[in-house]
Amino acid sequence: MKSKKIISLLMSLAMANTVCANNFIYAQTDTPVDIEKSVYDWLVEYGSYDTDKNGDGVISLEEYETMEHMYIDLNYATDLSFLEKAKSLRKVDFSNGTITDFSVLKTMKNLRIIEFVNVPVSDISWSSELDLYMMYLDGTKVTDEHKLSVVQFEDYELPAGHRITFGTKPKGLLDCTFVVENNDIAGFEDEGKDTTEESFYNCLYGKSVGETTYSVLVDGEVVGQGKIKVVPSHIISYAPDENACKVKKSESVHNYGNGTMQENILFEDGRYYEYTSEGLAFRGEGVKDFYFVYSDDNYIEYTIYENGRLDVDKKTVFEDGVESTEDNFVLKEDGSLFYVYTDGGSKKISDNISELLSSKYAVTQNGHLIAFSQKDDVKDYGSFDIKKFFYSYVSYVLDENGEVSAIRSGDKSAKLLCENVTDMGYINGTDTLVCVLEDGTLKKINNGNIYDYKRDGEFTLKDEPYYISYSNPSTMYIPEKSIEVAGITPYVDDVPYMSSIRSDDGVEYFTCLGKYMAMSNVKETFGAFCDGEDYIILIRCNDDTFWEYRIGADTVKKIEFGNDDVTEPGNDDKADAVTLVRLLKYLVNEDGADKDDKGFDVNEDGAVNVVDFIMLKNMLVSE
């Protein structure tokens, strides 16, 4: 937290220096929002995260009244009257200037976070009239005694197994330590330790039913106390569904470009579903696999069907013949290797491929190991009768002759590391890669080199390294956007508002929007999805049933995956508005228009013209 504030301070000083050094030029000749002109120009140029929402370079009154976060250098303000119209502010960052009276802030009842950096404020008694979550002071004249006269030490009540955010009110004022009296009843963070320092993300964890107290220490002296009460937790349990279809794969992604989250679910019988903020959608059947490739702040979906079809972002690239895929690369049954662009285009990389080992290596039909990329750069490392292959920055090959070779990225040839090898892999429970020689000794392999390695006792080898995973995972949920649910508007910036923690016995304890929910038999959770009315967490249980927890409504409901009609993404013959716009761009030869006219010849007369546009428009209207 301190490092964050130091960075914030440096940015503030740098921006102020830049303004002064360049003789700040007003960005506007008038002020659509009737506020002090120097303040308006600062906000246009530097000072807000969401002021000019439509990006037209002008701050309208509506935009100003609805902004939630403002950063302002007070060197450009003579008073604080400009804040009166910013009614929706939830966070404000002040820096520099000579203003000392901030009592006007007590009328801004939506404020939750206030930061002062190099501001000569000394009186913050007005803050007691606000429901502040956090106040940060750096380079001010507020004394420690005055801080103590303002800060409050609250009492807490929570169910056993849950955690809630914890600290002084507001957080950030004191440099202090918290100590809980009875550590068997409650503790701090997920581990339930008995002490913790004041920080932005402190959590109080309820261990067992009972009551205790906590003390607040500054420089070793107790300056305040509060009570902690832990009550019984109601756990939702149910009889596992023995007939639930087994899930083959489930994966969640967050598309940062458009701010949406989704969960894709593939069952072993080939049924494929997508769960988004709009609800559950049946994507099709006969699906073999799916995965996501990151591109331009979004995750692009690749879907592979049992019949060899490949869809990229719901658009069919290959109708059939797909053998295997690795990221953007596709191997077809005829041995041709393609690079598939995220917009659905493709180009051939090589022929005569028998196996795709990774997104960089493949084996030719005559047994040669090759490395490739989308830039038509294919390297041939010679013939290998491959027994095992380990792909990384430095890749390793164990062949049937007992030889281990290394290939570093960019190498022109493979480097022989060791001979007389019978097996190779990661020692189970570690990330140590070793090879086993014929005499039973081990050699450790790391960064393209080989070393002597002694290992006492029995061991087993795995093809993948072991990464530490916690038996009781902890999750902090982030919303798509801020909406009001149950009278509370979660604000994305800085304030944690949803969390969960899972116990060793599979019980997940959710704490969201001031509500508590616990459910047994939980395998994993996804969320939080915002459907415009509520926040939703998707819960997958050990029996592969899925449940929907609606936080604002405080309801838990099992999701039924029915026999929906099959959809065929990429093969929809119906007219749609997107296709209509694409056709119009094609006809007027607009920049960025589709160069491929496939599907535009509606009347199938061999030409694409305005007649096709009219027919397509009529089809759209009739539907």
PDB file of C-alpha atoms in Angstrom, residues 37-299:
ATOM      1  CA  LYS A  37     -11.948  27.617 -15.787  1.00  0.00           C
ATOM      2  CA  SER A  38      -8.503  26.565 -14.533  1.00  0.00           C
ATOM      3  CA  VAL A  39     -10.078  23.575 -12.752  1.00  0.00           C
ATOM      4  CA  TYR A  40     -12.065  22.655 -15.865  1.00  0.00           C
ATOM      5  CA  ASP A  41      -8.958  22.774 -18.067  1.00  0.00           C
ATOM      6  CA  TRP A  42      -7.032  20.630 -15.579  1.00  0.00           C
ATOM      7  CA  LEU A  43      -9.781  18.002 -15.549  1.00  0.00           C
ATOM      8  CA  VAL A  44      -9.954  17.918 -19.341  1.00  0.00           C
ATOM      9  CA  GLU A  45      -6.202  17.511 -19.654  1.00  0.00           C
ATOM     10  CA  TYR A  46      -5.214  15.394 -16.651  1.00  0.00           C
ATOM     11  CA  GLY A  47      -7.412  15.046 -13.700  1.00  0.00           C
ATOM     12  CA  SER A  48     -10.160  12.468 -14.040  1.00  0.00           C
ATOM     13  CA  TYR A  49     -10.505   8.786 -14.741  1.00  0.00           C
ATOM     14  CA  ASP A  50     -14.028   8.938 -16.115  1.00  0.00           C
ATOM     15  CA  THR A  51     -14.977  12.597 -16.671  1.00  0.00           C
ATOM     16  CA  ASP A  52     -15.143  12.737 -20.468  1.00  0.00           C
ATOM     17  CA  LYS A  53     -17.085   9.501 -20.903  1.00  0.00           C
ATOM     18  CA  ASN A  54     -17.865   9.943 -24.611  1.00  0.00           C
ATOM     19  CA  GLY A  55     -14.318  11.024 -25.459  1.00  0.00           C
ATOM     20  CA  ASP A  56     -15.291  14.220 -27.306  1.00  0.00           C
ATOM     21  CA  GLY A  57     -12.793  16.387 -25.406  1.00  0.00           C
ATOM     22  CA  VAL A  58     -15.573  18.299 -23.629  1.00  0.00           C
ATOM     23  CA  ILE A  59     -16.920  17.755 -20.107  1.00  0.00           C
ATOM     24  CA  SER A  60     -20.683  18.147 -20.152  1.00  0.00           C
ATOM     25  CA  LEU A  61     -22.735  18.866 -17.047  1.00  0.00           C
ATOM     26  CA  GLU A  62     -24.201  15.352 -17.187  1.00  0.00           C
ATOM     27  CA  GLU A  63     -20.730  13.793 -17.387  1.00  0.00           C
ATOM     28  CA  TYR A  64     -19.506  15.929 -14.503  1.00  0.00           C
ATOM     29  CA  GLU A  65     -22.470  15.123 -12.281  1.00  0.00           C
ATOM     30  CA  THR A  66     -22.067  11.358 -12.806  1.00  0.00           C
ATOM     31  CA  MET A  67     -18.290  11.016 -12.464  1.00  0.00           C
ATOM     32  CA  GLU A  68     -17.230   8.769  -9.566  1.00  0.00           C
ATOM     33  CA  HIS A  69     -13.483   9.363  -9.334  1.00  0.00           C
ATOM     34  CA  MET A  70     -11.637  12.693  -9.564  1.00  0.00           C
ATOM     35  CA  TYR A  71      -7.951  13.538  -9.332  1.00  0.00           C
ATOM     36  CA  ILE A  72      -7.267  17.271  -8.967  1.00  0.00           C
ATOM     37  CA  ASP A  73      -4.103  19.349  -8.506  1.00  0.00           C
ATOM     38  CA  LEU A  74      -5.247  22.150  -6.210  1.00  0.00           C
ATOM     39  CA  ASN A  75      -2.657  24.523  -7.651  1.00  0.00           C
ATOM     40  CA  TYR A  76      -5.366  25.200 -10.238  1.00  0.00           C
ATOM     41  CA  ALA A  77      -8.182  25.921  -7.750  1.00  0.00           C
ATOM     42  CA  THR A  78      -8.867  28.940  -5.565  1.00  0.00           C
ATOM     43  CA  ASP A  79     -11.619  27.206  -3.557  1.00  0.00           C
ATOM     44  CA  LEU A  80     -13.613  23.958  -3.532  1.00  0.00           C
ATOM     45  CA  SER A  81     -16.882  25.267  -4.972  1.00  0.00           C
ATOM     46  CA  PHE A  82     -16.219  23.231  -8.139  1.00  0.00           C
ATOM     47  CA  LEU A  83     -17.059  20.078  -6.146  1.00  0.00           C
ATOM     48  CA  GLU A  84     -20.673  21.079  -5.537  1.00  0.00           C
ATOM     49  CA  LYS A  85     -21.855  19.800  -8.932  1.00  0.00           C
ATOM     50  CA  ALA A  86     -19.873  16.531  -8.709  1.00  0.00           C
ATOM     51  CA  LYS A  87     -22.587  14.851  -6.658  1.00  0.00           C
ATOM     52  CA  SER A  88     -21.679  11.248  -7.525  1.00  0.00           C
ATOM     53  CA  LEU A  89     -18.036  11.313  -6.436  1.00  0.00           C
ATOM     54  CA  ARG A  90     -17.026   8.203  -4.501  1.00  0.00           C
ATOM     55  CA  LYS A  91     -13.284   8.799  -4.568  1.00  0.00           C
ATOM     56  CA  VAL A  92     -11.299  12.017  -4.790  1.00  0.00           C
ATOM     57  CA  ASP A  93      -7.516  12.527  -4.832  1.00  0.00           C
ATOM     58  CA  PHE A  94      -6.204  15.969  -3.862  1.00  0.00           C
ATOM     59  CA  SER A  95      -2.630  17.140  -4.289  1.00  0.00           C
ATOM     60  CA  ASN A  96      -0.657  20.380  -3.756  1.00  0.00           C
ATOM     61  CA  GLY A  97      -2.230  23.838  -3.481  1.00  0.00           C
ATOM     62  CA  THR A  98      -2.872  26.174  -0.540  1.00  0.00           C
ATOM     63  CA  ILE A  99      -6.483  25.345   0.375  1.00  0.00           C
ATOM     64  CA  THR A 100      -6.873  24.322   4.028  1.00  0.00           C
ATOM     65  CA  ASP A 101     -10.650  24.201   4.595  1.00  0.00           C
ATOM     66  CA  PHE A 102     -12.252  21.018   3.257  1.00  0.00           C
ATOM     67  CA  SER A 103     -15.426  21.075   5.358  1.00  0.00           C
ATOM     68  CA  VAL A 104     -17.519  21.264   2.152  1.00  0.00           C
ATOM     69  CA  LEU A 105     -16.789  17.556   1.719  1.00  0.00           C
ATOM     70  CA  LYS A 106     -19.151  16.658   4.569  1.00  0.00           C
ATOM     71  CA  THR A 107     -22.086  17.379   2.238  1.00  0.00           C
ATOM     72  CA  MET A 108     -20.867  14.806  -0.319  1.00  0.00           C
ATOM     73  CA  LYS A 109     -22.528  11.741   1.158  1.00  0.00           C
ATOM     74  CA  ASN A 110     -21.368   9.345  -1.617  1.00  0.00           C
ATOM     75  CA  LEU A 111     -17.679   9.778  -0.805  1.00  0.00           C
ATOM     76  CA  ARG A 112     -15.935   6.598   0.326  1.00  0.00           C
ATOM     77  CA  ILE A 113     -12.241   7.272  -0.342  1.00  0.00           C
ATOM     78  CA  ILE A 114     -10.277  10.531   0.078  1.00  0.00           C
ATOM     79  CA  GLU A 115      -6.549  11.004  -0.475  1.00  0.00           C
ATOM     80  CA  PHE A 116      -4.430  14.047   0.375  1.00  0.00           C
ATOM     81  CA  VAL A 117      -0.870  14.354  -0.973  1.00  0.00           C
ATOM     82  CA  ASN A 118       1.155  17.494  -0.141  1.00  0.00           C
ATOM     83  CA  VAL A 119      -1.985  19.408   0.880  1.00  0.00           C
ATOM     84  CA  PRO A 120      -1.723  21.792   3.922  1.00  0.00           C
ATOM     85  CA  VAL A 121      -4.911  20.459   5.532  1.00  0.00           C
ATOM     86  CA  SER A 122      -4.879  20.215   9.349  1.00  0.00           C
ATOM     87  CA  ASP A 123      -8.547  19.752  10.326  1.00  0.00           C
ATOM     88  CA  ILE A 124     -10.398  16.619   9.191  1.00  0.00           C
ATOM     89  CA  SER A 125     -13.126  16.635  11.865  1.00  0.00           C
ATOM     90  CA  TRP A 126     -15.740  16.949   9.073  1.00  0.00           C
ATOM     91  CA  SER A 127     -14.918  13.375   8.017  1.00  0.00           C
ATOM     92  CA  SER A 128     -16.919  12.029  10.975  1.00  0.00           C
ATOM     93  CA  GLU A 129     -20.106  12.959   9.114  1.00  0.00           C
ATOM     94  CA  LEU A 130     -19.195  10.741   6.127  1.00  0.00           C
ATOM     95  CA  ASP A 131     -19.297   6.981   5.714  1.00  0.00           C
ATOM     96  CA  LEU A 132     -15.659   6.824   4.605  1.00  0.00           C
ATOM     97  CA  TYR A 133     -13.968   3.531   3.802  1.00  0.00           C
ATOM     98  CA  MET A 134     -10.489   4.996   3.565  1.00  0.00           C
ATOM     99  CA  MET A 135      -8.587   8.255   4.061  1.00  0.00           C
ATOM    100  CA  TYR A 136      -4.916   8.554   3.177  1.00  0.00           C
ATOM    101  CA  LEU A 137      -2.760  11.482   4.348  1.00  0.00           C
ATOM    102  CA  ASP A 138       0.761  12.179   3.063  1.00  0.00           C
ATOM    103  CA  GLY A 139       2.512  15.509   3.506  1.00  0.00           C
ATOM    104  CA  THR A 140      -0.347  17.122   5.447  1.00  0.00           C
ATOM    105  CA  LYS A 141      -0.478  19.026   8.757  1.00  0.00           C
ATOM    106  CA  VAL A 142      -2.887  16.617  10.485  1.00  0.00           C
ATOM    107  CA  THR A 143      -1.421  15.562  13.846  1.00  0.00           C
ATOM    108  CA  ASP A 144      -1.521  12.037  15.266  1.00  0.00           C
ATOM    109  CA  GLU A 145      -3.682  13.291  18.141  1.00  0.00           C
ATOM    110  CA  HIS A 146      -6.214  14.737  15.699  1.00  0.00           C
ATOM    111  CA  LYS A 147      -6.304  11.485  13.751  1.00  0.00           C
ATOM    112  CA  LEU A 148      -7.158   9.615  16.964  1.00  0.00           C
ATOM    113  CA  SER A 149     -10.002  12.029  17.666  1.00  0.00           C
ATOM    114  CA  VAL A 150     -11.544  11.181  14.272  1.00  0.00           C
ATOM    115  CA  VAL A 151     -10.885   7.479  13.778  1.00  0.00           C
ATOM    116  CA  GLN A 152     -13.437   4.909  15.017  1.00  0.00           C
ATOM    117  CA  PHE A 153     -12.944   1.326  16.214  1.00  0.00           C
ATOM    118  CA  GLU A 154     -15.961  -0.728  15.221  1.00  0.00           C
ATOM    119  CA  ASP A 155     -17.477  -3.903  16.619  1.00  0.00           C
ATOM    120  CA  TYR A 156     -17.700  -6.853  14.210  1.00  0.00           C
ATOM    121  CA  GLU A 157     -20.054  -9.800  13.853  1.00  0.00           C
ATOM    122  CA  LEU A 158     -19.598 -12.579  11.295  1.00  0.00           C
ATOM    123  CA  PRO A 159     -20.416 -16.298  10.898  1.00  0.00           C
ATOM    124  CA  ALA A 160     -17.773 -18.966  11.491  1.00  0.00           C
ATOM    125  CA  GLY A 161     -15.768 -19.793   8.354  1.00  0.00           C
ATOM    126  CA  HIS A 162     -16.326 -16.400   6.734  1.00  0.00           C
ATOM    127  CA  ARG A 163     -14.030 -13.422   6.402  1.00  0.00           C
ATOM    128  CA  ILE A 164     -14.772  -9.723   6.089  1.00  0.00           C
ATOM    129  CA  THR A 165     -12.667  -6.636   5.467  1.00  0.00           C
ATOM    130  CA  PHE A 166     -11.340  -5.233   8.715  1.00  0.00           C
ATOM    131  CA  GLY A 167      -9.629  -2.129  10.031  1.00  0.00           C
ATOM    132  CA  THR A 168     -10.127   1.290  11.487  1.00  0.00           C
ATOM    133  CA  LYS A 169     -12.876   3.534  10.163  1.00  0.00           C
ATOM    134  CA  PRO A 170     -11.711   5.077   7.949  1.00  0.00           C
ATOM    135  CA  LYS A 171      -8.790   2.851   7.002  1.00  0.00           C
ATOM    136  CA  GLY A 172      -5.397   4.375   6.339  1.00  0.00           C
ATOM    137  CA  LEU A 173      -5.326   7.073   9.014  1.00  0.00           C
ATOM    138  CA  LEU A 174      -3.239   5.194  11.581  1.00  0.00           C
ATOM    139  CA  ASP A 175       0.031   3.326  11.355  1.00  0.00           C
ATOM    140  CA  CYS A 176      -1.054   0.675  13.829  1.00  0.00           C
ATOM    141  CA  THR A 177      -1.129  -2.998  14.809  1.00  0.00           C
ATOM    142  CA  PHE A 178      -4.225  -5.078  15.597  1.00  0.00           C
ATOM    143  CA  VAL A 179      -4.130  -7.843  18.201  1.00  0.00           C
ATOM    144  CA  VAL A 180      -7.020 -10.269  18.841  1.00  0.00           C
ATOM    145  CA  GLU A 181      -7.459 -11.461  22.429  1.00  0.00           C
ATOM    146  CA  ASN A 182      -8.777 -15.017  21.827  1.00  0.00           C
ATOM    147  CA  ASN A 183      -7.171 -16.448  18.698  1.00  0.00           C
ATOM    148  CA  ASP A 184      -9.333 -19.598  18.914  1.00  0.00           C
ATOM    149  CA  ILE A 185     -12.427 -17.550  18.060  1.00  0.00           C
ATOM    150  CA  ALA A 186     -11.136 -15.151  15.385  1.00  0.00           C
ATOM    151  CA  GLY A 187      -7.991 -14.097  13.584  1.00  0.00           C
ATOM    152  CA  PHE A 188      -6.719 -12.024  10.688  1.00  0.00           C
ATOM    153  CA  GLU A 189      -6.322 -12.828   6.977  1.00  0.00           C
ATOM    154  CA  ASP A 190      -7.065 -16.346   5.714  1.00  0.00           C
ATOM    155  CA  GLU A 191      -4.627 -18.004   8.111  1.00  0.00           C
ATOM    156  CA  GLY A 192      -6.349 -16.605  11.213  1.00  0.00           C
ATOM    157  CA  LYS A 193      -3.183 -15.186  12.773  1.00  0.00           C
ATOM    158  CA  ASP A 194      -3.545 -13.223  16.006  1.00  0.00           C
ATOM    159  CA  THR A 195      -1.850  -9.972  14.869  1.00  0.00           C
ATOM    160  CA  THR A 196      -1.798  -7.879  11.717  1.00  0.00           C
ATOM    161  CA  GLU A 197      -0.667  -4.427  10.619  1.00  0.00           C
ATOM    162  CA  GLU A 198      -3.036  -1.730   9.390  1.00  0.00           C
ATOM    163  CA  SER A 199      -3.264  -2.045   5.624  1.00  0.00           C
ATOM    164  CA  PHE A 200      -5.764  -1.513   2.859  1.00  0.00           C
ATOM    165  CA  TYR A 201      -6.835  -5.145   2.533  1.00  0.00           C
ATOM    166  CA  ASN A 202      -6.977  -6.545   6.044  1.00  0.00           C
ATOM    167  CA  CYS A 203      -9.446  -9.377   6.590  1.00  0.00           C
ATOM    168  CA  LEU A 204     -11.023 -10.686   9.803  1.00  0.00           C
ATOM    169  CA  TYR A 205     -11.576 -14.462   9.784  1.00  0.00           C
ATOM    170  CA  GLY A 206     -14.193 -16.134  11.989  1.00  0.00           C
ATOM    171  CA  LYS A 207     -12.840 -19.413  13.389  1.00  0.00           C
ATOM    172  CA  SER A 208     -15.359 -20.695  15.921  1.00  0.00           C
ATOM    173  CA  VAL A 209     -18.522 -19.508  17.663  1.00  0.00           C
ATOM    174  CA  GLY A 210     -17.873 -17.118  20.537  1.00  0.00           C
ATOM    175  CA  GLU A 211     -16.981 -13.555  21.515  1.00  0.00           C
ATOM    176  CA  THR A 212     -13.631 -11.833  21.941  1.00  0.00           C
ATOM    177  CA  THR A 213     -12.032  -8.378  21.623  1.00  0.00           C
ATOM    178  CA  TYR A 214      -9.282  -6.809  19.566  1.00  0.00           C
ATOM    179  CA  SER A 215      -6.906  -4.013  20.525  1.00  0.00           C
ATOM    180  CA  VAL A 216      -5.352  -1.283  18.369  1.00  0.00           C
ATOM    181  CA  LEU A 217      -1.723  -0.420  19.162  1.00  0.00           C
ATOM    182  CA  VAL A 218       0.251   2.639  17.996  1.00  0.00           C
ATOM    183  CA  ASP A 219       3.954   2.584  18.906  1.00  0.00           C
ATOM    184  CA  GLY A 220       3.206  -0.283  21.288  1.00  0.00           C
ATOM    185  CA  GLU A 221       0.480   1.547  23.219  1.00  0.00           C
ATOM    186  CA  VAL A 222      -3.215   0.609  23.135  1.00  0.00           C
ATOM    187  CA  VAL A 223      -5.230   3.451  21.607  1.00  0.00           C
ATOM    188  CA  GLY A 224      -8.547   1.669  21.100  1.00  0.00           C
ATOM    189  CA  GLN A 225     -10.528  -1.577  21.315  1.00  0.00           C
ATOM    190  CA  GLY A 226     -13.482  -3.294  19.669  1.00  0.00           C
ATOM    191  CA  LYS A 227     -15.587  -6.441  20.010  1.00  0.00           C
ATOM    192  CA  ILE A 228     -15.695  -9.485  17.736  1.00  0.00           C
ATOM    193  CA  LYS A 229     -18.650 -11.881  17.758  1.00  0.00           C
ATOM    194  CA  VAL A 230     -18.591 -15.104  15.717  1.00  0.00           C
ATOM    195  CA  VAL A 231     -21.986 -16.753  15.176  1.00  0.00           C
ATOM    196  CA  PRO A 232     -22.901 -20.158  13.655  1.00  0.00           C
ATOM    197  CA  SER A 233     -22.748 -20.412   9.861  1.00  0.00           C
ATOM    198  CA  HIS A 234     -25.682 -21.821   7.880  1.00  0.00           C
ATOM    199  CA  ILE A 235     -24.253 -24.203   5.279  1.00  0.00           C
ATOM    200  CA  ILE A 236     -26.314 -25.201   2.242  1.00  0.00           C
ATOM    201  CA  SER A 237     -25.953 -28.932   1.632  1.00  0.00           C
ATOM    202  CA  TYR A 238     -27.690 -31.344  -0.721  1.00  0.00           C
ATOM    203  CA  ALA A 239     -27.604 -34.949  -1.857  1.00  0.00           C
ATOM    204  CA  PRO A 240     -25.059 -35.317  -4.706  1.00  0.00           C
ATOM    205  CA  ASP A 241     -26.566 -36.044  -8.114  1.00  0.00           C
ATOM    206  CA  GLU A 242     -25.292 -39.449  -9.236  1.00  0.00           C
ATOM    207  CA  ASN A 243     -26.761 -38.906 -12.704  1.00  0.00           C
ATOM    208  CA  ALA A 244     -25.063 -35.574 -13.371  1.00  0.00           C
ATOM    209  CA  CYS A 245     -23.160 -35.601 -16.659  1.00  0.00           C
ATOM    210  CA  LYS A 246     -19.416 -35.403 -16.078  1.00  0.00           C
ATOM    211  CA  VAL A 247     -17.757 -32.135 -17.032  1.00  0.00           C
ATOM    212  CA  LYS A 248     -14.885 -32.592 -19.460  1.00  0.00           C
ATOM    213  CA  LYS A 249     -13.633 -29.025 -19.238  1.00  0.00           C
ATOM    214  CA  SER A 250     -14.664 -25.736 -17.651  1.00  0.00           C
ATOM    215  CA  GLU A 251     -12.838 -22.463 -18.138  1.00  0.00           C
ATOM    216  CA  SER A 252     -13.527 -18.827 -17.276  1.00  0.00           C
ATOM    217  CA  VAL A 253     -12.145 -15.749 -18.998  1.00  0.00           C
ATOM    218  CA  HIS A 254     -12.402 -12.003 -18.514  1.00  0.00           C
ATOM    219  CA  ASN A 255     -12.404  -9.976 -21.720  1.00  0.00           C
ATOM    220  CA  TYR A 256     -10.860  -6.732 -20.533  1.00  0.00           C
ATOM    221  CA  GLY A 257     -11.530  -4.996 -23.840  1.00  0.00           C
ATOM    222  CA  ASN A 258     -15.299  -5.026 -23.383  1.00  0.00           C
ATOM    223  CA  GLY A 259     -15.450  -5.667 -19.634  1.00  0.00           C
ATOM    224  CA  THR A 260     -17.356  -8.966 -19.784  1.00  0.00           C
ATOM    225  CA  MET A 261     -16.798 -12.258 -18.014  1.00  0.00           C
ATOM    226  CA  GLN A 262     -17.861 -15.707 -19.103  1.00  0.00           C
ATOM    227  CA  GLU A 263     -17.635 -19.371 -18.156  1.00  0.00           C
ATOM    228  CA  ASN A 264     -17.526 -22.038 -20.850  1.00  0.00           C
ATOM    229  CA  ILE A 265     -18.581 -25.585 -19.934  1.00  0.00           C
ATOM    230  CA  LEU A 266     -17.986 -28.724 -22.015  1.00  0.00           C
ATOM    231  CA  PHE A 267     -19.568 -32.023 -20.937  1.00  0.00           C
ATOM    232  CA  GLU A 268     -18.100 -35.402 -21.811  1.00  0.00           C
ATOM    233  CA  ASP A 269     -21.058 -36.156 -24.071  1.00  0.00           C
ATOM    234  CA  GLY A 270     -20.016 -33.227 -26.294  1.00  0.00           C
ATOM    235  CA  ARG A 271     -22.623 -30.685 -25.161  1.00  0.00           C
ATOM    236  CA  TYR A 272     -21.156 -27.196 -24.968  1.00  0.00           C
ATOM    237  CA  TYR A 273     -22.506 -24.220 -22.975  1.00  0.00           C
ATOM    238  CA  GLU A 274     -21.547 -20.613 -22.368  1.00  0.00           C
ATOM    239  CA  TYR A 275     -22.511 -18.718 -19.222  1.00  0.00           C
ATOM    240  CA  THR A 276     -22.253 -14.919 -19.403  1.00  0.00           C
ATOM    241  CA  SER A 277     -23.864 -11.918 -17.768  1.00  0.00           C
ATOM    242  CA  GLU A 278     -26.815 -12.574 -20.087  1.00  0.00           C
ATOM    243  CA  GLY A 279     -27.331 -16.055 -18.658  1.00  0.00           C
ATOM    244  CA  LEU A 280     -26.840 -19.620 -19.870  1.00  0.00           C
ATOM    245  CA  ALA A 281     -26.577 -20.272 -23.628  1.00  0.00           C
ATOM    246  CA  PHE A 282     -26.365 -23.640 -25.398  1.00  0.00           C
ATOM    247  CA  ARG A 283     -23.556 -23.466 -27.962  1.00  0.00           C
ATOM    248  CA  GLY A 284     -23.885 -26.843 -29.649  1.00  0.00           C
ATOM    249  CA  GLU A 285     -23.083 -30.534 -29.466  1.00  0.00           C
ATOM    250  CA  GLY A 286     -20.367 -32.766 -30.826  1.00  0.00           C
ATOM    251  CA  VAL A 287     -17.668 -30.489 -29.389  1.00  0.00           C
ATOM    252  CA  LYS A 288     -14.264 -32.063 -28.794  1.00  0.00           C
ATOM    253  CA  ASP A 289     -12.392 -29.228 -27.085  1.00  0.00           C
ATOM    254  CA  PHE A 290     -12.166 -25.457 -26.688  1.00  0.00           C
ATOM    255  CA  TYR A 291      -9.599 -22.961 -25.469  1.00  0.00           C
ATOM    256  CA  PHE A 292      -8.902 -19.230 -25.479  1.00  0.00           C
ATOM    257  CA  VAL A 293      -6.098 -17.229 -27.101  1.00  0.00           C
ATOM    258  CA  TYR A 294      -5.341 -13.740 -25.782  1.00  0.00           C
ATOM    259  CA  SER A 295      -5.468 -10.986 -28.413  1.00  0.00           C
ATOM    260  CA  ASP A 296      -5.905  -7.187 -28.174  1.00  0.00           C
ATOM    261  CA  ASP A 297      -7.213  -7.127 -24.586  1.00  0.00           C
ATOM    262  CA  ASN A 298      -9.661  -9.948 -25.342  1.00  0.00           C
ATOM    263  CA  TYR A 299      -9.671 -13.722 -25.202  1.00  0.00           C
TER     264      TYR A 299
END
